[in-house]
XYZ file of C-alpha atoms in Angstrom:
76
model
C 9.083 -27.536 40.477
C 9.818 -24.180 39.342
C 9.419 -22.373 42.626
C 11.579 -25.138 44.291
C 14.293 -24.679 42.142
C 13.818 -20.690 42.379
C 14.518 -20.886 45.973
C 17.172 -23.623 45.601
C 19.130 -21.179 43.025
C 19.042 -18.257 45.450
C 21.670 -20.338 48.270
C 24.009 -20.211 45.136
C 24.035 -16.579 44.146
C 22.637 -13.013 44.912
C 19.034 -13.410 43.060
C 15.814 -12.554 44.166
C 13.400 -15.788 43.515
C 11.569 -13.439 41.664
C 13.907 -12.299 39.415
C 14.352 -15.658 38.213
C 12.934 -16.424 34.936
C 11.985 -19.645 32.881
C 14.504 -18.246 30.163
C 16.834 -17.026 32.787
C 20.470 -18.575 32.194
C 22.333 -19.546 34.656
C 25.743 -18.167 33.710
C 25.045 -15.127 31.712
C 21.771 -13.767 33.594
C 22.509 -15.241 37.163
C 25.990 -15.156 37.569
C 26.684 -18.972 37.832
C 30.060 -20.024 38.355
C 30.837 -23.492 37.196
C 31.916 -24.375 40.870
C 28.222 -22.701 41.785
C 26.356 -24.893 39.402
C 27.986 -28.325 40.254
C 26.830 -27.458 43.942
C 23.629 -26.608 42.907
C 22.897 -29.916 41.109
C 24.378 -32.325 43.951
C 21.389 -30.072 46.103
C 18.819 -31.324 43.564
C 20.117 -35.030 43.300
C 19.907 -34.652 47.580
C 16.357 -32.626 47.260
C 14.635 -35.043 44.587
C 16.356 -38.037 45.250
C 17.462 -38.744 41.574
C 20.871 -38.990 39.734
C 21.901 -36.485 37.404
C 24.030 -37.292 34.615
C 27.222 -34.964 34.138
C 26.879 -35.150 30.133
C 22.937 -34.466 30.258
C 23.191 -31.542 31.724
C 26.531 -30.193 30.514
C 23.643 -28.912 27.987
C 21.843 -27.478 30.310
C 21.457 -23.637 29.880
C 18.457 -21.706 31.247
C 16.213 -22.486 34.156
C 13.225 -23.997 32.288
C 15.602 -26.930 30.778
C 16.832 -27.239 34.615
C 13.250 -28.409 35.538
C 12.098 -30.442 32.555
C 15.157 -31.876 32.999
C 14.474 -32.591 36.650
C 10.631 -33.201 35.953
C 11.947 -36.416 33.587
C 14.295 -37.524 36.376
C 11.213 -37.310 39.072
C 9.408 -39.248 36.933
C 11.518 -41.989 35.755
């Protein structure tokens, strides 16, 4: 799951897949915009076929709580 959302981070902005960390924010150490990180999640509802909630991940911060929180979705 990691590597999947490495590669799905880099169509957003100028990263190297590895570069990206578990602990690697996505504003502050990535360079996120907010427009860049609604994109990105519609990709992963498209990619894994779940439904993200807007107030779930409005807490959402670094990378690793990107893919537990994507893990839980996948599994549900």
């Amino acid at each position: 799951m990691f590597e999947k959302m490495a590669d799905i981070i880099c169509n957003y902005v100028e990263v190297e897949p590895g570069d990206i960390r578990p602990e690697s924010r996505f504003m502050e150490d990535l360079g996120f915009t907010s427009f860049d990180f609604m994109s990105m999640l519609g990709e992963l509802e498209d990619e894994f076929d779940v439904e993200i909630d807007q107030q779930e991940v409005s807490a959402i911060r670094t990378v690793q709580e990107a893919v537990d929180y994507m893990t839980k979705l996948s599994a549900e």
